[in-house]
Coordinates of C-alpha atoms and ligand atoms in Angstrom, one line a residue:
M1 CA -4.1 128.2 -5.6
R2 CA -7.9 127.8 -5.5
H3 CA -9.6 126.0 -2.6
L4 CA -13.2 125.3 -1.8
I5 CA -13.6 126.0 1.9
D6 CA -16.8 128.1 1.8
P7 CA -19.5 128.3 -1.0
T8 CA -18.5 131.9 -1.5
D9 CA -15.0 130.9 -2.6
L10 CA -16.7 130.3 -5.9
T11 CA -18.3 133.2 -7.9
V12 CA -21.9 132.7 -9.0
R13 CA -20.5 132.4 -12.6
E14 CA -18.1 129.6 -11.5
I15 CA -20.9 127.8 -9.7
D16 CA -23.0 127.9 -12.8
E17 CA -20.0 126.7 -14.9
I18 CA -19.4 123.7 -12.5
I19 CA -23.1 122.9 -12.6
A20 CA -23.0 123.0 -16.5
L21 CA -19.8 120.8 -16.4
A22 CA -21.6 118.3 -14.1
E23 CA -24.5 118.2 -16.6
D24 CA -22.1 117.5 -19.4
I25 CA -20.4 114.7 -17.4
I26 CA -23.8 113.1 -16.8
A27 CA -24.5 113.3 -20.6
H28 CA -21.0 112.2 -21.8
R29 CA -19.5 109.9 -19.1
A30 CA -17.0 108.3 -21.4
K31 CA -15.5 111.6 -22.5
Y32 CA -14.2 112.2 -18.9
S33 CA -13.1 108.7 -18.0
E34 CA -9.3 109.4 -18.3
V35 CA -9.0 113.2 -17.9
L36 CA -7.3 112.9 -14.5
K37 CA -5.2 109.9 -15.2
G38 CA -2.1 110.0 -13.0
K39 CA -3.6 112.4 -10.5
K40 CA -4.3 111.5 -6.8
L41 CA -7.0 112.6 -4.4
A42 CA -6.3 112.3 -0.7
T43 CA -9.5 111.9 1.4
L44 CA -8.7 112.9 5.0
F45 CA -11.8 112.1 7.1
Y46 CA -11.6 112.8 10.8
E47 CA -15.4 112.3 11.2
P48 CA -17.7 109.5 9.9
S49 CA -19.2 109.7 6.4
T50 CA -20.8 107.5 3.9
R51 CA -22.0 109.7 1.0
T52 CA -19.3 112.4 0.9
R53 CA -16.2 110.2 1.2
L54 CA -17.5 107.5 -1.2
S55 CA -18.8 110.0 -3.7
F56 CA -15.4 111.8 -3.7
T57 CA -13.7 108.4 -4.2
S58 CA -16.1 107.3 -6.9
A59 CA -15.8 110.7 -8.6
M60 CA -12.0 110.6 -8.7
L61 CA -12.0 107.0 -10.0
E62 CA -14.5 107.8 -12.7
L63 CA -12.2 110.6 -13.9
G64 CA -9.3 108.1 -14.3
G65 CA -7.5 109.3 -11.1
S66 CA -6.7 107.4 -7.9
V67 CA -7.4 107.9 -4.2
I68 CA -5.4 107.6 -1.0
G69 CA -6.4 108.6 2.5
F70 CA -8.0 107.6 5.8
S71 CA -11.6 107.3 6.9
D72 CA -10.7 107.1 10.6
A73 CA -8.2 109.5 12.1
A74 CA -7.4 107.0 14.8
S75 CA -5.6 104.9 12.2
S76 CA -3.4 107.9 11.2
S77 CA -0.6 109.8 13.0
V78 CA -3.3 112.2 14.2
S79 CA -3.7 109.7 17.0
K80 CA -0.1 110.6 18.0
G81 CA -1.0 114.3 18.2
E82 CA 0.0 115.4 14.7
T83 CA -1.6 118.8 13.8
V84 CA -3.7 119.5 10.7
A85 CA -1.0 121.8 9.4
D86 CA 1.7 119.2 9.6
T87 CA -0.6 116.5 8.3
V88 CA -1.3 118.4 5.1
R89 CA 2.3 119.3 4.6
V90 CA 3.0 115.6 4.5
I91 CA 0.0 114.7 2.3
R92 CA 1.0 117.2 -0.4
C93 CA 4.1 115.0 -1.0
F94 CA 1.8 112.2 -2.0
A95 CA -1.4 113.7 -3.6
D96 CA -2.5 116.5 -6.0
I97 CA -5.7 117.5 -4.2
I98 CA -7.2 117.0 -0.7
A99 CA -10.8 116.5 0.5
M100 CA -11.0 117.0 4.3
R101 CA -13.8 116.4 6.8
H102 CA -13.1 117.5 10.3
F103 CA -15.0 117.8 13.6
K104 CA -13.3 121.1 14.3
E105 CA -14.7 124.2 12.6
G106 CA -12.2 125.9 10.4
A107 CA -9.8 122.9 10.1
P108 CA -10.0 122.8 6.3
L109 CA -9.1 126.5 6.2
V110 CA -6.0 125.8 8.3
A111 CA -5.2 122.9 5.8
S112 CA -5.6 125.3 2.9
Q113 CA -3.0 127.6 4.4
Y114 CA -0.3 124.9 4.5
A115 CA -1.2 122.4 1.8
G116 CA 0.2 124.0 -1.4
I117 CA -2.4 121.9 -3.3
P118 CA -6.1 122.5 -3.6
V119 CA -8.1 121.7 -0.4
I120 CA -11.8 120.9 -0.5
N121 CA -13.9 121.3 2.7
A122 CA -15.9 118.1 3.0
G123 CA -17.7 119.3 6.1
D124 CA -16.2 121.1 9.2
G125 CA -18.1 120.6 12.5
S126 CA -21.4 122.6 12.5
H127 CA -20.0 125.3 10.2
S128 CA -20.0 124.6 6.5
H129 CA -20.3 121.8 3.9
P130 CA -19.8 123.4 0.4
T131 CA -19.7 120.2 -1.6
Q132 CA -23.1 119.2 -0.2
T133 CA -24.2 122.6 -1.3
M134 CA -22.9 122.1 -4.8
T135 CA -24.8 118.7 -4.8
D136 CA -28.0 120.6 -3.6
L137 CA -27.6 123.3 -6.3
L138 CA -27.2 120.7 -9.1
T139 CA -30.2 118.8 -7.8
I140 CA -32.4 121.9 -7.6
H141 CA -31.2 123.0 -11.0
R142 CA -32.0 119.5 -12.5
E143 CA -35.4 119.2 -10.8
K144 CA -36.7 122.8 -11.1
G145 CA -34.8 124.0 -14.2
T146 CA -33.5 127.1 -12.4
L147 CA -31.9 128.4 -9.2
E148 CA -33.8 131.7 -9.3
H149 CA -37.1 132.9 -7.8
L150 CA -37.4 129.9 -5.4
T151 CA -38.8 129.7 -1.9
V152 CA -36.8 127.2 0.1
G153 CA -38.0 125.8 3.5
F154 CA -35.2 124.7 5.8
C155 CA -36.5 122.4 8.4
G156 CA -35.1 120.9 11.6
D157 CA -31.6 121.5 13.0
L158 CA -30.7 124.9 11.6
K159 CA -28.3 125.6 14.5
Y160 CA -25.8 122.8 13.9
G161 CA -26.8 122.0 10.3
R162 CA -23.7 122.9 8.3
T163 CA -25.5 121.9 5.0
V164 CA -28.2 124.5 5.8
H165 CA -25.7 127.3 6.5
S166 CA -23.8 126.7 3.2
L167 CA -27.0 126.3 1.1
I168 CA -28.5 129.6 2.4
K169 CA -25.2 131.4 1.7
A170 CA -25.2 130.0 -1.9
M171 CA -28.9 130.5 -2.7
S172 CA -28.9 134.1 -1.3
R173 CA -26.7 135.0 -4.3
Y174 CA -29.5 134.0 -6.8
A175 CA -32.4 136.5 -7.6
G176 CA -35.7 136.0 -5.9
F177 CA -34.5 133.6 -3.2
R178 CA -36.8 133.5 -0.1
A179 CA -36.1 131.3 3.0
V180 CA -38.6 129.9 5.4
L181 CA -36.8 128.8 8.5
I182 CA -38.6 126.0 10.3
S183 CA -37.1 125.1 13.7
P184 CA -37.8 125.2 17.4
D185 CA -36.1 128.1 19.4
E186 CA -33.3 125.8 20.5
L187 CA -32.3 125.0 16.9
R188 CA -32.6 128.5 15.2
L189 CA -29.8 129.5 12.8
P190 CA -26.6 130.7 14.5
P191 CA -26.4 134.5 15.2
Y192 CA -23.8 135.1 12.5
M193 CA -26.1 133.6 9.8
L194 CA -29.1 135.7 11.0
E195 CA -27.0 138.8 11.0
E196 CA -25.7 138.1 7.5
M197 CA -29.2 137.5 6.2
R198 CA -30.5 140.7 7.8
E199 CA -27.6 142.8 6.5
S200 CA -27.9 141.5 3.0
G201 CA -31.7 142.3 3.0
L202 CA -32.6 138.6 2.3
E203 CA -36.3 137.8 2.5
Y204 CA -36.9 135.2 5.2
R205 CA -39.4 134.3 7.9
E206 CA -39.1 132.0 10.9
V207 CA -41.9 129.5 11.7
K208 CA -42.3 126.8 14.3
S209 CA -44.4 124.2 12.4
L210 CA -44.0 122.4 9.1
E211 CA -47.7 122.8 8.3
E212 CA -47.2 126.6 8.2
A213 CA -44.7 126.3 5.4
M214 CA -45.7 123.4 3.3
G215 CA -48.0 125.3 0.9
E216 CA -45.5 128.0 0.0
V217 CA -42.2 126.3 -0.5
D218 CA -40.7 125.2 -3.9
V219 CA -38.0 123.2 -2.2
L220 CA -38.2 121.6 1.3
Y221 CA -34.8 121.0 2.8
M222 CA -35.2 118.5 5.6
T223 CA -32.4 117.9 8.1
R224 CA -31.5 115.4 10.9
V225 CA -31.3 116.6 14.4
Q226 CA -27.6 115.7 15.0
K227 CA -27.2 113.9 18.3
E228 CA -23.4 114.2 18.0
R229 CA -23.5 118.0 18.2
F230 CA -25.4 118.3 21.5
A231 CA -23.7 119.0 24.8
S232 CA -26.0 116.5 26.6
E233 CA -28.4 113.7 25.8
E234 CA -31.2 115.6 27.7
E235 CA -30.8 118.6 25.4
Y236 CA -31.0 116.3 22.3
N237 CA -34.0 114.4 23.6
R238 CA -36.0 117.6 24.0
V239 CA -35.9 118.4 20.3
K240 CA -35.1 115.1 18.5
D241 CA -38.6 114.4 17.2
C242 CA -39.6 118.0 16.5
Y243 CA -40.5 117.4 12.9
V244 CA -41.6 114.4 10.9
L245 CA -42.5 114.8 7.2
D246 CA -45.2 112.3 6.4
T247 CA -47.7 111.7 3.6
E248 CA -50.3 113.9 5.3
K249 CA -48.0 116.9 5.3
M250 CA -46.9 116.1 1.7
A251 CA -50.6 116.5 0.7
L252 CA -50.3 120.2 1.7
A253 CA -47.4 120.9 -0.6
K254 CA -47.3 122.2 -4.2
P255 CA -47.5 119.4 -6.8
D256 CA -44.1 120.4 -8.2
M257 CA -42.4 121.0 -4.8
I258 CA -39.3 118.8 -4.2
V259 CA -38.0 117.4 -0.9
L260 CA -34.2 117.4 -0.4
H261 CA -32.2 115.9 2.6
P262 CA -28.4 115.7 2.8
L263 CA -28.9 112.4 4.6
P264 CA -28.5 110.3 6.7
R265 CA -32.0 110.5 8.0
V266 CA -33.2 109.1 11.2
N267 CA -37.0 109.5 11.5
E268 CA -37.7 113.0 10.2
I269 CA -39.0 111.6 6.9
T270 CA -41.3 108.6 7.0
R271 CA -40.5 105.7 4.5
A272 CA -43.9 106.2 2.8
V273 CA -42.7 109.6 1.6
D274 CA -39.9 107.9 -0.4
N275 CA -42.6 106.7 -2.9
D276 CA -43.7 110.2 -3.7
P277 CA -42.0 111.4 -6.9
R278 CA -41.3 114.8 -5.2
A279 CA -38.9 113.0 -2.8
A280 CA -35.6 113.9 -4.5
Y281 CA -33.1 112.9 -1.8
F282 CA -31.8 109.7 -3.4
R283 CA -31.5 111.4 -6.8
Q284 CA -29.6 114.1 -4.8
V285 CA -27.1 111.5 -3.6
E286 CA -26.2 110.5 -7.2
N287 CA -25.8 114.1 -8.3
G288 CA -23.2 114.4 -5.5
K289 CA -20.8 112.2 -7.4
F290 CA -21.2 114.2 -10.7
V291 CA -20.8 117.6 -9.1
R292 CA -17.7 116.4 -7.2
M293 CA -16.3 115.1 -10.5
A294 CA -16.8 118.6 -11.9
L295 CA -15.3 120.3 -8.8
I296 CA -12.1 118.1 -8.6
Y297 CA -11.6 118.5 -12.4
S298 CA -12.0 122.3 -12.2
L299 CA -9.8 122.8 -9.1
L300 CA -7.0 120.8 -10.6
K301 CA -7.4 122.7 -13.9
W302 CA -7.1 126.0 -12.0
A303 CA -4.1 124.9 -9.9
P304 CA -0.7 126.2 -10.8
E305 CA 1.7 123.5 -12.2
N306 CA 4.5 124.2 -9.8
R307 CA 3.6 124.2 -6.1
P308 CA 6.2 125.9 -3.9
F309 CA 7.1 124.3 -0.6
D310 CA 8.2 127.4 1.2
Q311 CA 5.0 129.4 1.3
T312 CA 3.5 128.5 4.7
P313 CA 1.1 129.7 6.0
V314 CA -0.6 131.4 3.0
L315 CA -3.5 133.5 4.3
A316 CA -6.5 134.1 2.0
E317 CA -7.2 137.7 1.0
G318 CA -9.4 139.8 3.2
L319 CA -8.5 138.0 6.5
E320 CA -7.0 140.1 9.3
V321 CA -4.7 138.9 12.0
N322 CA -6.1 140.0 15.4
K323 CA -5.7 139.5 19.1
H324 CA -9.3 138.3 19.7
T325 CA -9.5 134.7 20.9
C326 CA -12.5 132.9 19.4
P327 CA -15.0 131.9 22.1
N328 CA -16.2 128.8 20.2
P329 CA -14.7 125.7 21.8
H330 CA -15.4 123.8 18.6
C331 CA -13.2 126.2 16.5
I332 CA -9.9 124.8 15.3
S333 CA -8.2 127.9 16.9
S334 CA -9.1 126.4 20.3
T335 CA -6.8 123.4 19.8
E336 CA -4.3 124.2 17.1
D337 CA -1.6 126.8 17.2
V338 CA -2.9 129.0 14.4
E339 CA -3.0 132.8 13.7
Q340 CA -6.1 134.3 15.2
L341 CA -7.8 135.6 12.1
S342 CA -11.0 137.5 11.5
I343 CA -13.2 138.6 8.7
G344 CA -14.9 141.8 9.9
N345 CA -16.4 141.0 13.3
R346 CA -16.2 137.2 12.9
C347 CA -13.7 134.5 13.5
A348 CA -12.3 133.5 10.1
Y349 CA -12.3 129.8 10.9
C350 CA -15.8 129.3 12.3
E351 CA -17.6 132.7 11.7
T352 CA -18.5 133.0 15.4
L353 CA -19.2 136.7 16.2
L354 CA -16.2 138.0 18.1
Ligands
CP1 N1 -24.5 114.4 3.3 C1 -23.4 113.9 4.0 O1 -22.5 114.7 4.3 O2 -23.4 112.6 4.3 P1 -22.3 111.8 4.9 O3 -22.1 112.3 6.3 O4 -22.6 110.3 4.9 O5 -21.0 112.1 4.1

């Protein structure tokens, strides 16, 4: 059973194939309009969403399938204390594939151990957002014609920004990738990401101002400072307006640079920038539907016909059961009775260094 919990669950070849399939879907929409007739997607959203949930829904409907699920965990039996593990063991009786967004980091990994059907991580806390990454990769490919030899500037909330973590992981597998990390000290990338980048020999530099990076980047990835992730309002207020992309700063950029943003935005990109043809963030939203169509179709194609009920929990290869307790209070292992698992020196659920 294949799941998409982390961008590295797909090989580079598979990512390239999914991007090619999304391009084919864009070019030949009618060809795919009934390919998943009779199949059901369950969207389990424990955290708010506009783009991800609706693009998953739209994607499944455009493939001829149907959609069940919830957009507010309070309306489900989660509000009675039902665990992620039990929830997905129930959902697999009703659906063929699950897209899950959860405020706890690692919740979709737990779901994948119990579901018996493919599970797609639609964003877990501050950790990872692989389908946004697939959206970003398709957009970069369509706009720049390649995923290789690109310098990408990541600006804003690099600490809690799950879309940033996933995109760096994915892009670092393509030749010639360079990262420029633009953030205040308080919002630097988490230690596990910096360690991974150092160990893999990735070329990156950290800067404090947008102006320092504007002239060198091929792609500028703006992010929102996420109020909901901060421990206190005071902490949030200190950094909330740290970067604003405006037309003056756009004038410093290359003529073929593109601006991406996973959205929603607050005030980090002024409305005037929307009129610049290099602002690709609304084109990026539409690509999200097509790449999710390609993903759902591929995961269901790869899934075995018969899904046994007695195989719980199924642990992914390479994970070790250990006695370390993850120190991250936002990790699913802090609230759900799961095996303590690690990959090397990291928690398998949230990647916090143990
Ligand atoms: N980019 C993204 O994840 O948006 P939503 O939170 O609206 O799904």
